[in-house]
């Protein structure tokens, strides 16, 4: 498998400095993208490629961990984490539903075979809110730390 070069990534909603471009910065442990407050439902992320590719998988690192909070608290649970996303391949109007685990480790999501496309659109449909620590109430933003598109 090969990593696809993402030439441009945008999100309809972002919080402060945590823009979508931070999803492709090769930093998996902390940082990434988060939505605006309360603006995560149906929030699309659009990835454009330098040239058409036939993606076979996405590798996603779920949840947002702020760099300056890492090690001070379990920051993963202070933000909402995507649970269900719909993936649109190219100009297709038919989504591929994908379920993410509520897990801090990288997840590989297999995609159905298809023709080359010049973009992907991910739309967040539902989120994980719960925490193993009942005193943590999640801030109403959803985040991801890292995103990679893979091809053969």
PDB file of C-alpha atoms in Angstrom:
ATOM      1  CA  UNK A   1       0.000   0.000   0.000  1.00  0.00           C
ATOM      2  CA  UNK A   2       1.008   3.566  -0.685  1.00  0.00           C
ATOM      3  CA  UNK A   3       0.061   6.831   0.968  1.00  0.00           C
ATOM      4  CA  UNK A   4      -1.798   9.215  -1.327  1.00  0.00           C
ATOM      5  CA  UNK A   5      -0.620  12.818  -1.526  1.00  0.00           C
ATOM      6  CA  UNK A   6      -3.432  15.091  -0.392  1.00  0.00           C
ATOM      7  CA  UNK A   7      -2.977  18.395  -2.202  1.00  0.00           C
ATOM      8  CA  UNK A   8      -5.684  20.275  -0.299  1.00  0.00           C
ATOM      9  CA  UNK A   9      -7.929  19.604   2.702  1.00  0.00           C
ATOM     10  CA  UNK A  10     -10.744  21.804   3.978  1.00  0.00           C
ATOM     11  CA  UNK A  11     -13.461  21.640   6.617  1.00  0.00           C
ATOM     12  CA  UNK A  12     -16.712  23.571   6.742  1.00  0.00           C
ATOM     13  CA  UNK A  13     -16.038  24.264  10.410  1.00  0.00           C
ATOM     14  CA  UNK A  14     -12.853  24.637  12.451  1.00  0.00           C
ATOM     15  CA  UNK A  15     -11.961  25.894  15.920  1.00  0.00           C
ATOM     16  CA  UNK A  16      -9.246  28.541  16.105  1.00  0.00           C
ATOM     17  CA  UNK A  17      -5.832  27.383  14.920  1.00  0.00           C
ATOM     18  CA  UNK A  18      -6.913  23.738  14.674  1.00  0.00           C
ATOM     19  CA  UNK A  19      -7.599  23.734  10.933  1.00  0.00           C
ATOM     20  CA  UNK A  20      -8.139  20.668   8.718  1.00  0.00           C
ATOM     21  CA  UNK A  21      -4.601  20.983   7.301  1.00  0.00           C
ATOM     22  CA  UNK A  22      -3.321  19.761  10.686  1.00  0.00           C
ATOM     23  CA  UNK A  23      -4.785  16.301   9.898  1.00  0.00           C
ATOM     24  CA  UNK A  24      -2.059  15.621   7.364  1.00  0.00           C
ATOM     25  CA  UNK A  25       0.991  16.906   9.260  1.00  0.00           C
ATOM     26  CA  UNK A  26       2.334  13.422  10.206  1.00  0.00           C
ATOM     27  CA  UNK A  27       1.692  14.058  13.907  1.00  0.00           C
ATOM     28  CA  UNK A  28      -0.528  11.258  15.233  1.00  0.00           C
ATOM     29  CA  UNK A  29      -0.237  11.571  19.018  1.00  0.00           C
ATOM     30  CA  UNK A  30      -1.482  15.122  19.566  1.00  0.00           C
ATOM     31  CA  UNK A  31      -3.024  17.999  17.657  1.00  0.00           C
ATOM     32  CA  UNK A  32      -5.158  17.660  14.567  1.00  0.00           C
ATOM     33  CA  UNK A  33      -8.459  19.265  13.591  1.00  0.00           C
ATOM     34  CA  UNK A  34     -11.512  20.162  15.660  1.00  0.00           C
ATOM     35  CA  UNK A  35     -14.855  21.587  14.582  1.00  0.00           C
ATOM     36  CA  UNK A  36     -16.328  24.834  15.751  1.00  0.00           C
ATOM     37  CA  UNK A  37     -18.294  24.676  19.004  1.00  0.00           C
ATOM     38  CA  UNK A  38     -21.603  22.887  18.412  1.00  0.00           C
ATOM     39  CA  UNK A  39     -20.939  22.814  14.650  1.00  0.00           C
ATOM     40  CA  UNK A  40     -19.903  19.199  14.154  1.00  0.00           C
ATOM     41  CA  UNK A  41     -23.128  17.496  13.009  1.00  0.00           C
ATOM     42  CA  UNK A  42     -22.983  16.761   9.268  1.00  0.00           C
ATOM     43  CA  UNK A  43     -19.693  18.669   9.134  1.00  0.00           C
ATOM     44  CA  UNK A  44     -17.836  17.786   5.913  1.00  0.00           C
ATOM     45  CA  UNK A  45     -14.100  17.451   5.455  1.00  0.00           C
ATOM     46  CA  UNK A  46     -13.005  17.519   1.824  1.00  0.00           C
ATOM     47  CA  UNK A  47      -9.724  16.027   0.601  1.00  0.00           C
ATOM     48  CA  UNK A  48      -8.408  16.816  -2.878  1.00  0.00           C
ATOM     49  CA  UNK A  49      -5.645  14.828  -4.553  1.00  0.00           C
ATOM     50  CA  UNK A  50      -2.869  16.011  -6.852  1.00  0.00           C
ATOM     51  CA  UNK A  51      -4.078  13.439  -9.401  1.00  0.00           C
ATOM     52  CA  UNK A  52      -6.948  10.900  -9.490  1.00  0.00           C
ATOM     53  CA  UNK A  53      -6.379   7.829  -7.293  1.00  0.00           C
ATOM     54  CA  UNK A  54      -8.302   4.656  -6.454  1.00  0.00           C
ATOM     55  CA  UNK A  55      -8.323   4.692  -2.632  1.00  0.00           C
ATOM     56  CA  UNK A  56      -8.535   1.301  -0.908  1.00  0.00           C
ATOM     57  CA  UNK A  57      -8.428   2.402   2.737  1.00  0.00           C
ATOM     58  CA  UNK A  58      -8.414   5.309   5.161  1.00  0.00           C
ATOM     59  CA  UNK A  59      -6.204   5.358   8.197  1.00  0.00           C
ATOM     60  CA  UNK A  60      -7.737   7.549  10.896  1.00  0.00           C
ATOM     61  CA  UNK A  61      -6.543   8.524  14.362  1.00  0.00           C
ATOM     62  CA  UNK A  62      -9.707   9.389  16.267  1.00  0.00           C
ATOM     63  CA  UNK A  63     -10.105  12.176  18.818  1.00  0.00           C
ATOM     64  CA  UNK A  64      -8.333  15.452  19.425  1.00  0.00           C
ATOM     65  CA  UNK A  65      -5.592  15.891  22.028  1.00  0.00           C
ATOM     66  CA  UNK A  66      -4.333  19.417  22.572  1.00  0.00           C
ATOM     67  CA  UNK A  67      -0.532  19.544  22.664  1.00  0.00           C
ATOM     68  CA  UNK A  68      -0.280  21.640  25.836  1.00  0.00           C
ATOM     69  CA  UNK A  69      -2.732  19.374  27.729  1.00  0.00           C
ATOM     70  CA  UNK A  70      -1.094  16.043  26.824  1.00  0.00           C
ATOM     71  CA  UNK A  71       0.319  14.458  29.965  1.00  0.00           C
ATOM     72  CA  UNK A  72      -1.666  16.783  32.235  1.00  0.00           C
ATOM     73  CA  UNK A  73      -5.043  15.137  31.741  1.00  0.00           C
ATOM     74  CA  UNK A  74      -6.634  12.490  29.535  1.00  0.00           C
ATOM     75  CA  UNK A  75      -7.471  15.129  26.915  1.00  0.00           C
ATOM     76  CA  UNK A  76      -8.902  12.560  24.485  1.00  0.00           C
ATOM     77  CA  UNK A  77     -12.181  12.471  26.437  1.00  0.00           C
ATOM     78  CA  UNK A  78     -12.498  16.245  26.754  1.00  0.00           C
ATOM     79  CA  UNK A  79     -13.614  16.381  23.118  1.00  0.00           C
ATOM     80  CA  UNK A  80     -16.230  14.459  21.133  1.00  0.00           C
ATOM     81  CA  UNK A  81     -14.925  11.707  18.850  1.00  0.00           C
ATOM     82  CA  UNK A  82     -16.461  10.696  15.478  1.00  0.00           C
ATOM     83  CA  UNK A  83     -18.421   7.448  15.661  1.00  0.00           C
ATOM     84  CA  UNK A  84     -20.130   7.240  12.259  1.00  0.00           C
ATOM     85  CA  UNK A  85     -18.919   9.028   9.151  1.00  0.00           C
ATOM     86  CA  UNK A  86     -20.225   8.911   5.616  1.00  0.00           C
ATOM     87  CA  UNK A  87     -17.555   8.871   2.931  1.00  0.00           C
ATOM     88  CA  UNK A  88     -18.335  10.177  -0.561  1.00  0.00           C
ATOM     89  CA  UNK A  89     -15.923   9.072  -3.290  1.00  0.00           C
ATOM     90  CA  UNK A  90     -15.417  11.702  -5.976  1.00  0.00           C
ATOM     91  CA  UNK A  91     -18.721  13.128  -7.210  1.00  0.00           C
ATOM     92  CA  UNK A  92     -20.772  10.160  -5.962  1.00  0.00           C
ATOM     93  CA  UNK A  93     -23.948  11.063  -4.079  1.00  0.00           C
ATOM     94  CA  UNK A  94     -24.061   7.599  -2.477  1.00  0.00           C
ATOM     95  CA  UNK A  95     -22.137   7.475   0.801  1.00  0.00           C
ATOM     96  CA  UNK A  96     -20.002   4.656   2.116  1.00  0.00           C
ATOM     97  CA  UNK A  97     -20.899   4.467   5.833  1.00  0.00           C
ATOM     98  CA  UNK A  98     -17.880   3.921   8.091  1.00  0.00           C
ATOM     99  CA  UNK A  99     -17.835   3.267  11.827  1.00  0.00           C
ATOM    100  CA  UNK A 100     -14.884   4.403  13.921  1.00  0.00           C
ATOM    101  CA  UNK A 101     -13.965   2.790  17.222  1.00  0.00           C
ATOM    102  CA  UNK A 102     -13.635   5.016  20.274  1.00  0.00           C
ATOM    103  CA  UNK A 103      -9.934   4.223  20.406  1.00  0.00           C
ATOM    104  CA  UNK A 104      -6.766   6.343  20.533  1.00  0.00           C
ATOM    105  CA  UNK A 105      -4.844   3.980  18.226  1.00  0.00           C
ATOM    106  CA  UNK A 106      -4.777   4.355  14.409  1.00  0.00           C
ATOM    107  CA  UNK A 107      -7.670   2.596  12.653  1.00  0.00           C
ATOM    108  CA  UNK A 108      -7.615   1.291   9.104  1.00  0.00           C
ATOM    109  CA  UNK A 109     -10.983   1.447   7.351  1.00  0.00           C
ATOM    110  CA  UNK A 110     -11.259  -0.601   4.146  1.00  0.00           C
ATOM    111  CA  UNK A 111     -13.039   1.037   1.213  1.00  0.00           C
ATOM    112  CA  UNK A 112     -14.975  -0.677  -1.593  1.00  0.00           C
ATOM    113  CA  UNK A 113     -13.137  -0.985  -4.908  1.00  0.00           C
ATOM    114  CA  UNK A 114     -13.917   1.719  -7.412  1.00  0.00           C
ATOM    115  CA  UNK A 115     -12.600   3.960 -10.156  1.00  0.00           C
ATOM    116  CA  UNK A 116     -10.022   6.664  -9.536  1.00  0.00           C
ATOM    117  CA  UNK A 117     -11.345   9.858  -7.951  1.00  0.00           C
ATOM    118  CA  UNK A 118      -9.888  13.319  -7.466  1.00  0.00           C
ATOM    119  CA  UNK A 119     -11.428  13.927  -4.034  1.00  0.00           C
ATOM    120  CA  UNK A 120     -13.075  12.395  -0.968  1.00  0.00           C
ATOM    121  CA  UNK A 121     -15.630  13.986   1.333  1.00  0.00           C
ATOM    122  CA  UNK A 122     -16.105  12.777   4.914  1.00  0.00           C
ATOM    123  CA  UNK A 123     -19.285  13.816   6.717  1.00  0.00           C
ATOM    124  CA  UNK A 124     -19.602  13.319  10.484  1.00  0.00           C
ATOM    125  CA  UNK A 125     -22.975  11.763  11.368  1.00  0.00           C
ATOM    126  CA  UNK A 126     -22.592  10.758  15.022  1.00  0.00           C
ATOM    127  CA  UNK A 127     -20.090  11.019  17.867  1.00  0.00           C
ATOM    128  CA  UNK A 128     -18.894   9.347  21.048  1.00  0.00           C
ATOM    129  CA  UNK A 129     -19.611  11.492  24.114  1.00  0.00           C
ATOM    130  CA  UNK A 130     -18.900   9.171  27.039  1.00  0.00           C
ATOM    131  CA  UNK A 131     -15.757   9.037  29.142  1.00  0.00           C
ATOM    132  CA  UNK A 132     -14.448   6.398  31.545  1.00  0.00           C
ATOM    133  CA  UNK A 133     -14.175   9.250  34.065  1.00  0.00           C
ATOM    134  CA  UNK A 134     -17.674  10.401  35.010  1.00  0.00           C
ATOM    135  CA  UNK A 135     -16.391  13.830  36.052  1.00  0.00           C
ATOM    136  CA  UNK A 136     -15.365  14.700  32.475  1.00  0.00           C
ATOM    137  CA  UNK A 137     -18.001  16.510  30.452  1.00  0.00           C
ATOM    138  CA  UNK A 138     -16.951  16.698  26.794  1.00  0.00           C
ATOM    139  CA  UNK A 139     -16.565  20.103  25.160  1.00  0.00           C
ATOM    140  CA  UNK A 140     -19.009  20.324  22.209  1.00  0.00           C
ATOM    141  CA  UNK A 141     -16.383  20.048  19.471  1.00  0.00           C
ATOM    142  CA  UNK A 142     -15.443  16.941  17.504  1.00  0.00           C
ATOM    143  CA  UNK A 143     -11.902  16.159  16.460  1.00  0.00           C
ATOM    144  CA  UNK A 144      -9.490  13.894  14.654  1.00  0.00           C
ATOM    145  CA  UNK A 145      -5.718  13.771  15.074  1.00  0.00           C
ATOM    146  CA  UNK A 146      -4.567  12.291  11.785  1.00  0.00           C
ATOM    147  CA  UNK A 147      -5.866  11.091   8.419  1.00  0.00           C
ATOM    148  CA  UNK A 148      -4.149   9.129   5.632  1.00  0.00           C
ATOM    149  CA  UNK A 149      -5.573   7.834   2.355  1.00  0.00           C
ATOM    150  CA  UNK A 150      -4.060   4.585   1.045  1.00  0.00           C
ATOM    151  CA  UNK A 151      -3.961   3.084  -2.450  1.00  0.00           C
ATOM    152  CA  UNK A 152      -2.315   0.031  -4.016  1.00  0.00           C
TER     153      UNK A 152
END
